[in-house]
Short mmCIF file of C-alpha atoms in Angstrom, two decimals:
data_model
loop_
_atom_site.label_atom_id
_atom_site.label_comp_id
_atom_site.label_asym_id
_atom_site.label_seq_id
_atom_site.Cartn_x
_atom_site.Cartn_y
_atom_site.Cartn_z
CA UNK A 1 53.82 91.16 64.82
CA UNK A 2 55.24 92.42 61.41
CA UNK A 3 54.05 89.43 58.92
CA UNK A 4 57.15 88.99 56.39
CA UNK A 5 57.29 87.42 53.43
CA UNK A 6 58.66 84.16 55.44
CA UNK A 7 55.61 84.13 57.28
CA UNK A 8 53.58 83.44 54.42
CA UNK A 9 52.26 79.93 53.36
CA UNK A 10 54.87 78.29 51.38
CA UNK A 11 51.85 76.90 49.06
CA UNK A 12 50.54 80.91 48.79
CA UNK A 13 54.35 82.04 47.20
CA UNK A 14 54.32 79.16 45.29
CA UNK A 15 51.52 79.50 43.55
CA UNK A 16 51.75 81.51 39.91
CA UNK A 17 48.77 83.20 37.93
CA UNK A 18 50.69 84.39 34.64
CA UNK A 19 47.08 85.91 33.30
CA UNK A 20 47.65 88.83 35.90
CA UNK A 21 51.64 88.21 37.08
CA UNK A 22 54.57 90.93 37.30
CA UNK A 23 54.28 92.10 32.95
CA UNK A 24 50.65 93.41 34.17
CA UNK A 25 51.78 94.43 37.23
CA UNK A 26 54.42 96.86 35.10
CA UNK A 27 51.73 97.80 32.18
CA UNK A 28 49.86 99.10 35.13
CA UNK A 29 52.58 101.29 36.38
CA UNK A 30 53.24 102.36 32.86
CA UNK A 31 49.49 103.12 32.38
CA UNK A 32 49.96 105.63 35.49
CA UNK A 33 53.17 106.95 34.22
CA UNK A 34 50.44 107.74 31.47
CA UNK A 35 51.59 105.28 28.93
CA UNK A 36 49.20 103.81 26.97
CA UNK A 37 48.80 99.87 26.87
CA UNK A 38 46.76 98.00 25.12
CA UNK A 39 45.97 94.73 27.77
CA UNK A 40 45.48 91.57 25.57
CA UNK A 41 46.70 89.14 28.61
CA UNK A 42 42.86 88.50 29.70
CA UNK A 43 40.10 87.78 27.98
CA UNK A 44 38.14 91.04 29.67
CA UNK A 45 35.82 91.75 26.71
CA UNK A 46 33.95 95.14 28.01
CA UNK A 47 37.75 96.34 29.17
CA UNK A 48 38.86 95.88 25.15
CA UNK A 49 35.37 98.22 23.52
CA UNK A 50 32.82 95.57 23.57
CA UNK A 51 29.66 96.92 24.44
CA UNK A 52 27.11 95.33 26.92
CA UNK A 53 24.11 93.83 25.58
CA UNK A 54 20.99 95.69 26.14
CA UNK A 55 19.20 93.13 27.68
CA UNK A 56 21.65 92.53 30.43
CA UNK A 57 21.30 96.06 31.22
CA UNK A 58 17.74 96.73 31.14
CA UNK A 59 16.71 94.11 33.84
CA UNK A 60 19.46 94.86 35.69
CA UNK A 61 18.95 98.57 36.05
CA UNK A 62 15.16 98.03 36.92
CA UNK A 63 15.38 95.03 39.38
CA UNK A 64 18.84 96.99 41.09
CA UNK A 65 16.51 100.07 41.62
CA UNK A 66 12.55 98.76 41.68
CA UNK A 67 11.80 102.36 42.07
CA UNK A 68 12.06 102.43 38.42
CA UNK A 69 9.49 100.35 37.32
CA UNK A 70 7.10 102.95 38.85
CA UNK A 71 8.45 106.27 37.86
CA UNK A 72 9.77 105.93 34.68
CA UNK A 73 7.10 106.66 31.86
CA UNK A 74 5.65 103.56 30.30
CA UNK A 75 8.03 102.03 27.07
CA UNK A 76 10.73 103.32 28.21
CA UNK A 77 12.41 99.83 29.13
CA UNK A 78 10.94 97.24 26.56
CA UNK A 79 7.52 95.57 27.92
CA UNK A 80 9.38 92.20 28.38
CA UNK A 81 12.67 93.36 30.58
CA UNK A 82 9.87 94.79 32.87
CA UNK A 83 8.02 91.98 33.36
CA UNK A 84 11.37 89.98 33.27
CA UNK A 85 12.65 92.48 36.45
CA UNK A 86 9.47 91.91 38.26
CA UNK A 87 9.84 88.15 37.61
CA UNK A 88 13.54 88.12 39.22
CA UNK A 89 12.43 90.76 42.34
CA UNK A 90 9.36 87.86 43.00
CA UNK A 91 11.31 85.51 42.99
CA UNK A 92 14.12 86.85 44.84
CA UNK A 93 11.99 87.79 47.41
CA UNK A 94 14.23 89.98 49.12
CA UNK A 95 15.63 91.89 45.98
CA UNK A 96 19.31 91.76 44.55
CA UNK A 97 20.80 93.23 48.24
CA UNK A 98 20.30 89.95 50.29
CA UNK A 99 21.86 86.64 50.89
CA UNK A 100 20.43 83.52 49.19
CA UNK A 101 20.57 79.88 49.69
CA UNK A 102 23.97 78.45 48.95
CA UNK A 103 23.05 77.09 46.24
CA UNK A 104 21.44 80.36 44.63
CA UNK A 105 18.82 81.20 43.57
CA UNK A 106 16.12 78.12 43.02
CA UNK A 107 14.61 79.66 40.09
CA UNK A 108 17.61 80.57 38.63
CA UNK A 109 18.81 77.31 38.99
CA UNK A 110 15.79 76.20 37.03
CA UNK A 111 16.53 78.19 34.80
CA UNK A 112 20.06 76.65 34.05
CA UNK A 113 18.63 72.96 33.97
CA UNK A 114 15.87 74.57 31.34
CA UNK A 115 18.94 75.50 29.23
CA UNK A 116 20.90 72.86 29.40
CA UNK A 117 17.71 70.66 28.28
CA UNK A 118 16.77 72.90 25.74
CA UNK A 119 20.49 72.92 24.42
CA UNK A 120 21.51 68.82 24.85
CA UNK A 121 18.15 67.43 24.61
CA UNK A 122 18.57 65.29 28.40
CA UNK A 123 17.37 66.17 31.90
CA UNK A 124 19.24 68.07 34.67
CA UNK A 125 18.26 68.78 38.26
CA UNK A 126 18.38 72.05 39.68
CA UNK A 127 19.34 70.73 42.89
CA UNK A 128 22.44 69.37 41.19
CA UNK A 129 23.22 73.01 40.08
CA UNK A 130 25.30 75.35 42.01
CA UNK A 131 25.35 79.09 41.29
CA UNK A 132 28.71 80.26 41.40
CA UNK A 133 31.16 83.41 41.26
CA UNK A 134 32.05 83.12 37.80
CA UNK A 135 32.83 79.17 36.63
CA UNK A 136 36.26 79.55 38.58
CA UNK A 137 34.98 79.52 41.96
CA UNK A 138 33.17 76.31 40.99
CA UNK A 139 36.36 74.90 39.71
CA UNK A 140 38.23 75.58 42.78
CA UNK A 141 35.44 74.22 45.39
CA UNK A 142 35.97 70.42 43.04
CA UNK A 143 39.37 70.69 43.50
CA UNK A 144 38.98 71.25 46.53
CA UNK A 145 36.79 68.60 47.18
CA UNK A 146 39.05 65.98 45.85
CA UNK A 147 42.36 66.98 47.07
CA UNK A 148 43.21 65.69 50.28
CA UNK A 149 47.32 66.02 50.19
CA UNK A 150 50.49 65.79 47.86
CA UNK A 151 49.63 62.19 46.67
CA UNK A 152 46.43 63.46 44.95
CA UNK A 153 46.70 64.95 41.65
CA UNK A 154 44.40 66.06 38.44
CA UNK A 155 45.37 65.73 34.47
CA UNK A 156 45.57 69.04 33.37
CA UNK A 157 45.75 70.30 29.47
CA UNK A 158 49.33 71.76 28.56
CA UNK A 159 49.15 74.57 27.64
CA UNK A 160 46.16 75.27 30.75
CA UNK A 161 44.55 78.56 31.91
CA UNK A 162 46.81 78.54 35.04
CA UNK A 163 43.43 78.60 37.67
CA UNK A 164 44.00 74.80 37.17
CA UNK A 165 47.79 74.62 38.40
CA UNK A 166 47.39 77.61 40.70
CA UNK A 167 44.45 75.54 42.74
CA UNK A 168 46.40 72.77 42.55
CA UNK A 169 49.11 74.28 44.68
CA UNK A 170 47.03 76.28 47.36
CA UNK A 171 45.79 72.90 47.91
CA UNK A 172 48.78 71.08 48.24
CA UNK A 173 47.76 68.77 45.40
CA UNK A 174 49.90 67.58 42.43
CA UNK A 175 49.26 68.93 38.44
CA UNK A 176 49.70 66.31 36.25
CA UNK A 177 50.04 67.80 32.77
CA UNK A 178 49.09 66.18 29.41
CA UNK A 179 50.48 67.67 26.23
CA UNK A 180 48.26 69.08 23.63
CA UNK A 181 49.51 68.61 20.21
CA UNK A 182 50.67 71.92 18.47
CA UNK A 183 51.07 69.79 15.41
CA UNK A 184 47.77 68.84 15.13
CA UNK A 185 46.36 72.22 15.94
CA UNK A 186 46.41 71.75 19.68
CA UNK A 187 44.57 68.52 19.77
CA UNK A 188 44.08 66.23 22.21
CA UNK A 189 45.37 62.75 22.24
CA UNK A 190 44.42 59.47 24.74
CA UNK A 191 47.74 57.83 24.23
CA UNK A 192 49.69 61.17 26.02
CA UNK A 193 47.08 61.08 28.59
CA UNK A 194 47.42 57.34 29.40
CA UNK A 195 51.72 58.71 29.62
CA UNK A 196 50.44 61.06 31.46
CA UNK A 197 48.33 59.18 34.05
CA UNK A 198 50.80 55.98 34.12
CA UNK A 199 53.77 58.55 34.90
CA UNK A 200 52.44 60.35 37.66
CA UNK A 201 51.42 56.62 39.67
CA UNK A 202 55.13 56.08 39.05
CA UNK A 203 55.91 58.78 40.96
CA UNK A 204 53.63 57.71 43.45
CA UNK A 205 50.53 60.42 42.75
CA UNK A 206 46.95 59.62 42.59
CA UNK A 207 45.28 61.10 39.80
CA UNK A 208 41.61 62.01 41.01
CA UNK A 209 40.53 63.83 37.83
CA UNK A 210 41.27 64.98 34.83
CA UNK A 211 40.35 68.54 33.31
CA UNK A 212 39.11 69.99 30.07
CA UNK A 213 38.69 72.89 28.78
CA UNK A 214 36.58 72.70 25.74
CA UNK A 215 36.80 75.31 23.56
CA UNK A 216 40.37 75.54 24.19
CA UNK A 217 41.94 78.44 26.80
CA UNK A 218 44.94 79.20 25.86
CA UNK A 219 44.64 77.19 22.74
CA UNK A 220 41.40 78.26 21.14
CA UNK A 221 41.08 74.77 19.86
CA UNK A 222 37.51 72.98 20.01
CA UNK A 223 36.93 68.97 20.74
CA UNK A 224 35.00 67.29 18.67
CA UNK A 225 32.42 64.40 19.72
CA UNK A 226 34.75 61.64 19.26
CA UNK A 227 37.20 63.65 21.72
CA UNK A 228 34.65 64.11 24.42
CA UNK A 229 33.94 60.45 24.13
CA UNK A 230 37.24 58.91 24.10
CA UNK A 231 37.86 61.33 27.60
CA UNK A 232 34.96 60.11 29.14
CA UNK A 233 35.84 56.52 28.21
CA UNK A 234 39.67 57.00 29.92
CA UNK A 235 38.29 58.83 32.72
CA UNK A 236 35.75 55.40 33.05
CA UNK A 237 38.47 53.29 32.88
CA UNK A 238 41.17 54.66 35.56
CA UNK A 239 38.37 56.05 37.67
CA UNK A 240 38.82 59.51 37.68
CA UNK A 241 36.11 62.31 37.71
CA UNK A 242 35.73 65.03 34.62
CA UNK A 243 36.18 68.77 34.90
CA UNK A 244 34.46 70.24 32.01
CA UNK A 245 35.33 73.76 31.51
CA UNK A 246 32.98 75.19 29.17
CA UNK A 247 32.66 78.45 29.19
CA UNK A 248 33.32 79.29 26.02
CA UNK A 249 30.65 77.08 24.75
CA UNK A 250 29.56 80.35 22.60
CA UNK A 251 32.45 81.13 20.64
CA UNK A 252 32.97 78.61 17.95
CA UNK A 253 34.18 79.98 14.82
CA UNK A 254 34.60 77.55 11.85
CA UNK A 255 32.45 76.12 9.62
CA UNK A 256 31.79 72.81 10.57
CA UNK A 257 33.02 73.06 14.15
CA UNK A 258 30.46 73.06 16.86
CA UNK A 259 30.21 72.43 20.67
CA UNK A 260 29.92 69.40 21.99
CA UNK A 261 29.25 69.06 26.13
CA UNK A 262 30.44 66.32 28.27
CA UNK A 263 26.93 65.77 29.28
CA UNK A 264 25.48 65.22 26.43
CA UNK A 265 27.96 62.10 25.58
CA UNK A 266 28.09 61.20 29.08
CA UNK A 267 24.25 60.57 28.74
CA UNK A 268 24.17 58.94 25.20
CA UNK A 269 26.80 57.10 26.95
CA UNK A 270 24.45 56.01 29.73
CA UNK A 271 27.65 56.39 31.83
CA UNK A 272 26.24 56.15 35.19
CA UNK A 273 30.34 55.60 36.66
CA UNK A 274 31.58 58.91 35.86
CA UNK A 275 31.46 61.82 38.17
CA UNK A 276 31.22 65.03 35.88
CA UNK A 277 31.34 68.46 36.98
CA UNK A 278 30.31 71.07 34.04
CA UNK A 279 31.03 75.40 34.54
CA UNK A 280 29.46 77.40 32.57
CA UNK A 281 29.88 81.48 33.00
CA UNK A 282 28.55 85.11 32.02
CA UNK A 283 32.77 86.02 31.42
CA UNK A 284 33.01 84.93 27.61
CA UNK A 285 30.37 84.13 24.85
CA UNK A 286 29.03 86.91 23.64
CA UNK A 287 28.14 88.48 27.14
CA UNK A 288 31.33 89.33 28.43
CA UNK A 289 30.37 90.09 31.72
CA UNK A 290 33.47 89.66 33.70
CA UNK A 291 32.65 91.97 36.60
CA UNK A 292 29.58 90.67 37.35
CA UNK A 293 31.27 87.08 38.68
CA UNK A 294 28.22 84.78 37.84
CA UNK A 295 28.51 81.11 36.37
CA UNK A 296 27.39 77.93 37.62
CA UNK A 297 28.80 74.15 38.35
CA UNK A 298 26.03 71.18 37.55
CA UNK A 299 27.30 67.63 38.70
CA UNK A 300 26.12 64.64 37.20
CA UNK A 301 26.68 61.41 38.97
CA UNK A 302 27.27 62.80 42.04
CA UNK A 303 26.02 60.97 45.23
CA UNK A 304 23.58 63.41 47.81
CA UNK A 305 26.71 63.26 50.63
CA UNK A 306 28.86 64.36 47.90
CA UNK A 307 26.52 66.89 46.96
CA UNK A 308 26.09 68.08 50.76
CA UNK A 309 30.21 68.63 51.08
CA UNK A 310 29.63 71.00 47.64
CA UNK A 311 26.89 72.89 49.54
CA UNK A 312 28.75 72.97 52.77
CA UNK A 313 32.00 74.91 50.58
CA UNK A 314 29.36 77.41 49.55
CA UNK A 315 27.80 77.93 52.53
CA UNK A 316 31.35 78.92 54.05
CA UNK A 317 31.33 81.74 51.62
CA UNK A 318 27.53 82.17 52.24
CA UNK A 319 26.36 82.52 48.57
CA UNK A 320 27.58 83.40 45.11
CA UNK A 321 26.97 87.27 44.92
CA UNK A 322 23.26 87.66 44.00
CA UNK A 323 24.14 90.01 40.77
CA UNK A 324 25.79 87.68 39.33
CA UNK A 325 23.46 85.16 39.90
CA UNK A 326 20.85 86.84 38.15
CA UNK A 327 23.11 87.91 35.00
CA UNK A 328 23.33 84.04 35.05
CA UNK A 329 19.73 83.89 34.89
CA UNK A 330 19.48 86.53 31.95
CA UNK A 331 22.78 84.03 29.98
CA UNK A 332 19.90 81.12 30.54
CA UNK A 333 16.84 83.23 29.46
CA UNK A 334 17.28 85.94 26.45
CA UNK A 335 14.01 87.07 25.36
CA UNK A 336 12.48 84.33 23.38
CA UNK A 337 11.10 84.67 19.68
CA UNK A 338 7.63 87.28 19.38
CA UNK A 339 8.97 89.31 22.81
CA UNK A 340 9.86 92.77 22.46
CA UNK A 341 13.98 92.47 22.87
CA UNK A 342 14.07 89.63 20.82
CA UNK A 343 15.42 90.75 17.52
CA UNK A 344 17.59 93.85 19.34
CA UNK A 345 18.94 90.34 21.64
CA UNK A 346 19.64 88.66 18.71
CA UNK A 347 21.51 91.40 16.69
CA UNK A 348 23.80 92.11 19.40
CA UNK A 349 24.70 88.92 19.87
CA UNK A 350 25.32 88.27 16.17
CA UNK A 351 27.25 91.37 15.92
CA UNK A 352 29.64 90.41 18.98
CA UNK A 353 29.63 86.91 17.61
CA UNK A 354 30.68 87.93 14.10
CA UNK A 355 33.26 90.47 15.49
CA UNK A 356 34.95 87.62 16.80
CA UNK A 357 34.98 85.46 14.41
CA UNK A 358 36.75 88.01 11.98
CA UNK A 359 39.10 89.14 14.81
CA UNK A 360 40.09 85.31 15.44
CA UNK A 361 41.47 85.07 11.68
CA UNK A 362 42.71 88.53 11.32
CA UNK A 363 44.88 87.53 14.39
CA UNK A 364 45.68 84.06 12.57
CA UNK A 365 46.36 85.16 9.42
CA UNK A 366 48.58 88.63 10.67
CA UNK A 367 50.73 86.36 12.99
CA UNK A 368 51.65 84.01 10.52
CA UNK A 369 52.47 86.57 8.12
CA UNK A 370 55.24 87.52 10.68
CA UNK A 371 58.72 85.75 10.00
CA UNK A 372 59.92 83.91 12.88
CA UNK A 373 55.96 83.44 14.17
CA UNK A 374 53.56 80.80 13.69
CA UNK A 375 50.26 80.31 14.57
CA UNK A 376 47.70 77.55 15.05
CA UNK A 377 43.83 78.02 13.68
CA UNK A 378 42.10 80.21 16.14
CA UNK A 379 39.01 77.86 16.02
CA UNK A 380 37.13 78.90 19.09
CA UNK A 381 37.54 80.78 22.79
CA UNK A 382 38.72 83.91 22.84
CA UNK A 383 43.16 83.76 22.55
CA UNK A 384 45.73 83.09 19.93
CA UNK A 385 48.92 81.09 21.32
CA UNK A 386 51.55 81.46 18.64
CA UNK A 387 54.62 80.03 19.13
CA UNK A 388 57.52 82.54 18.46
CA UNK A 389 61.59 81.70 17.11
CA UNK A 390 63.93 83.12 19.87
CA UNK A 391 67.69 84.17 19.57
CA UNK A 392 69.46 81.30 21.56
CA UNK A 393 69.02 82.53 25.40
CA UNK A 394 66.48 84.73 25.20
CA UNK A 395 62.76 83.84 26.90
CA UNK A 396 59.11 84.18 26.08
CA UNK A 397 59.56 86.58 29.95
CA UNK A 398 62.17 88.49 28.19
CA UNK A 399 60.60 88.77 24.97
CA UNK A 400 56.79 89.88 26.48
CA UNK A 401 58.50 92.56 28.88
CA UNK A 402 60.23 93.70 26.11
CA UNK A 403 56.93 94.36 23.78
CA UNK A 404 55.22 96.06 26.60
CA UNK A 405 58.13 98.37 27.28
CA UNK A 406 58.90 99.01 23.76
CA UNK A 407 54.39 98.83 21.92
CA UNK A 408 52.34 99.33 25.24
CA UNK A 409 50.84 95.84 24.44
CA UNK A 410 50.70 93.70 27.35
CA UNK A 411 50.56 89.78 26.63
CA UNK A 412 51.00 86.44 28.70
CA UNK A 413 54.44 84.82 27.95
CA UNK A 414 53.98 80.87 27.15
CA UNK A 415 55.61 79.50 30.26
CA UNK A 416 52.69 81.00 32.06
CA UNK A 417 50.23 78.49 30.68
CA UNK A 418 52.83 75.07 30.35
CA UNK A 419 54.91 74.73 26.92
CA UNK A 420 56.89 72.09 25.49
CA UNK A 421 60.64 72.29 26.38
CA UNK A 422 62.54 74.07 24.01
CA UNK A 423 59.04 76.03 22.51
CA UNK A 424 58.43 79.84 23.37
CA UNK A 425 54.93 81.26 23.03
CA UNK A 426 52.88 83.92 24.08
CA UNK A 427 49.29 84.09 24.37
CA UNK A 428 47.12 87.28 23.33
CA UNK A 429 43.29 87.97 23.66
CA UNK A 430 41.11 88.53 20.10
CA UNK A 431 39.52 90.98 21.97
CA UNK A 432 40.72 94.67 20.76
CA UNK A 433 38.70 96.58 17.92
CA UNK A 434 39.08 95.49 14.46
CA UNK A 435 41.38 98.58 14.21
CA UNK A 436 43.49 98.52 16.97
CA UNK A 437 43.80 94.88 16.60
CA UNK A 438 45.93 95.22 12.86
CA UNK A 439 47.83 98.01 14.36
CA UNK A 440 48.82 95.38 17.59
CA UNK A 441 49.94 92.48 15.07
CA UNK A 442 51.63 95.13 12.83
CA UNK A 443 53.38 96.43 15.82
CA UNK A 444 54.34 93.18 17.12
CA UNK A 445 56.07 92.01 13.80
CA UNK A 446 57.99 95.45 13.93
CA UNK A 447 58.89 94.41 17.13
CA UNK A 448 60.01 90.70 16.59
CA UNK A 449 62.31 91.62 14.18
CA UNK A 450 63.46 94.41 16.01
CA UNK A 451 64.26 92.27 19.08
CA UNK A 452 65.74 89.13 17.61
CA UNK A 453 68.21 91.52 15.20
CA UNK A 454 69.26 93.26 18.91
CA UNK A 455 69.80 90.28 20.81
CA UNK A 456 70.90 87.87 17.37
CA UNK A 457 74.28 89.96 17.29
#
């Protein structure tokens, strides 16, 4: 038979992913019309100028093709990513083409619990680590582990990355959204998460979990210890398990912020109560490896059966792709102080680092320059997610269609990621060159004015 659209899952139409919905669907048709369009609506650093990091590159080029380590004339590749490629093909045993166990790699997955000792100061088990396809994949196999119908739901931050109420959907469970406060730069408060939880068991949903995502995505705000805390003490007390998206653990920009995990104040804690599940990824930080899919999951508190049902969803899939898991490996391992890359490691990653940081307040401070604009501190992550004053029935849809037809830039309207009622926002990556990133605010002002004086009259 002919499969129509009526044939489809009802969950599978339902579900919406704004980050790549019908505005990118058009810039892309525009882009072949030979338009150009500048894509800020995903945080897809290499796709926006930034260039990969040398080390990355180097192993992977000599453990993808071995033959190199033997023909190409000695310091040519720096003496560590040689020995570093010959490390991953030993241990790989069967090189970067075959299957692994579905957990990955094991010494990959030592590798992860040696960073997130070196980096919290407490333990972790590598058999409690998963290797993953990017951190969503490990997202979307908890979810799935805890959602059994429509009566099972999971807090979710509003404004979200919309993975969270996508999943949610496919799986038939319920989102249950708690508002961040755009007052308070986007923070995070217990008493609308305790509205939050005691509304959706009046409507007769379980929450199973709530989820963070720490620094902020869309928001770009970061938590501070006292947040993490006070999360893992509601998530104690109703007896849900903790999501902890962290993959932008790397990219905090003011002075005095820093990143906090969930496991580290889980385990000063001594919380032994609290199911956590913690993704980390090779996507954002300062590697920006999007296309290589790697990232990992490590639960904490976990029981072995659980553990066993986690392994079972990633043996369905066989493995995470073996790539990837080794460009996880090289996140968790940069040459180390005295080795050859080391200071070439470390400039890159400063320069990326610092790149940001300026790009986050150029962004900040050319928004709010813009009458009828405001936006929040851009304090970490890798997104701005101003809020924007609207002729009376026009839409944050309207308004980001609009742009891309009129500038070439492509942004995420606000509704995509959850907004309060009555609020329009958008939400645009930090990502484009220094250059190109004044002439997209200074475009978008000309624009804003533009469009509320045409549809004002």
């Amino acid at each position: 038979m002919v499969v129509r659209i009526e044939d489809v899952a009802p969950v599978v139409r339902e579900a919406q992913y704004a980050v790549r919905g019908p505005i990118v669907a058009r810039a892309q048709e525009l882009e072949r019309q030979g338009r150009e369009v500048i894509y800020c609506n995903i945080g897809n650093p290499q796709a926006l100028g930034q260039r990969p990091l040398s080390w990355v590159r180097q192993v992977l080029a000599l453990a993808e093709y071995p033959e190199l380590l033997e023909r190409v004339p000695a310091g040519t590749f720096p003496a560590d990513a040689v020995e570093v490629a010959r490390e991953v093909l030993r241990a790989s045993q069967h090189g970067l083409g075959a299957y692994t166990e579905s957990k990955g790699l094991r010494f990959v997955r030592e590798a992860v619990a040696d960073f997130i000792r070196a980096r919290d100061g407490i333990a972790s088990d590598p058999e409690a680590i998963f290797l993953t396809d990017g951190a969503s994949k490990g997202v979307q196999s908890v979810l799935r582990l805890l959602i059994a119908d429509g009566r099972d739901g999971a807090l979710i931050p509003t404004p979200q990355y919309p993975l969270y109420s996508a999943t949610l959907t496919l799986y038939g469970g319920a989102a249950v959204p708690y508002p961040l406060d755009e007052s308070a730069d986007w923070g995070l408060s217990l008493g609308d998460l305790e509205r939050a939880y005691d509304e959706a068991r009046a409507r007769g949903i379980r929450p199973r979990a709530i989820c963070v995502i720490n620094p902020g995505n869309p928001t770009g705000a970061v938590l501070d210890e006292k947040n993490v805390e006070g999360v893992l003490r509601f998530a104690r007390e109703r007896g849900l398990a903790v999501l902890a998206d962290e993959v932008y653990q790397a990219n905090v920009y003011l002075p005095g912020d820093r990143f906090v995990s969930f496991a580290s104040v889980l385990e000063r804690l001594g919380l032994r109560d609290v199911s956590l599940f913690s993704f980390h990824s090779v996507s954002k930080g300062y590697l920006g490896e999007c296309g290589h899919r790697g990232g990992y999951l490590e639960c904490r508190n976990v029981p072995a059966p659980v553990m066993d049902e986690i392994t079972k969803l990633q043996s369905i899939a066989l493995c995470a792709n073996t790539v990837g898991q080794i460009v996880t490996y090289l996140l968790v391992r940069p040459p180390r102080p005295g080795e050859p890359s080391h200071a070439t490691f470390v400039r890159e990653r400063g320069e990326v680092l610092e790149s940001l940081r300026r790009r986050a307040g150029l962004v900040e401070r050319g928004l709010n320059r813009i009458a009828g604009i405001s936006c929040n501190r851009v304090a970490g992550a890798m997104y701005a997610f101003p809020r924007i004053t609207l002729p009376e029935g026009a839409t944050d849809d309207e308004w980001c269609l609009a742009l891309l037809e009129e500038t070439g830039i492509c942004v995420v309207p606000g509704s995509g990621f959850g907004q309060q009622a009555g609020t329009w926002h958008f939400r645009t990556t930090i990502l484009p060159p220094v250059d190109k990133l004044e002439a997209v605010v200074e475009r978008i002002g000309r624009f804003h004015a533009s469009f509320c004086e045409r549809r004002g009259r």
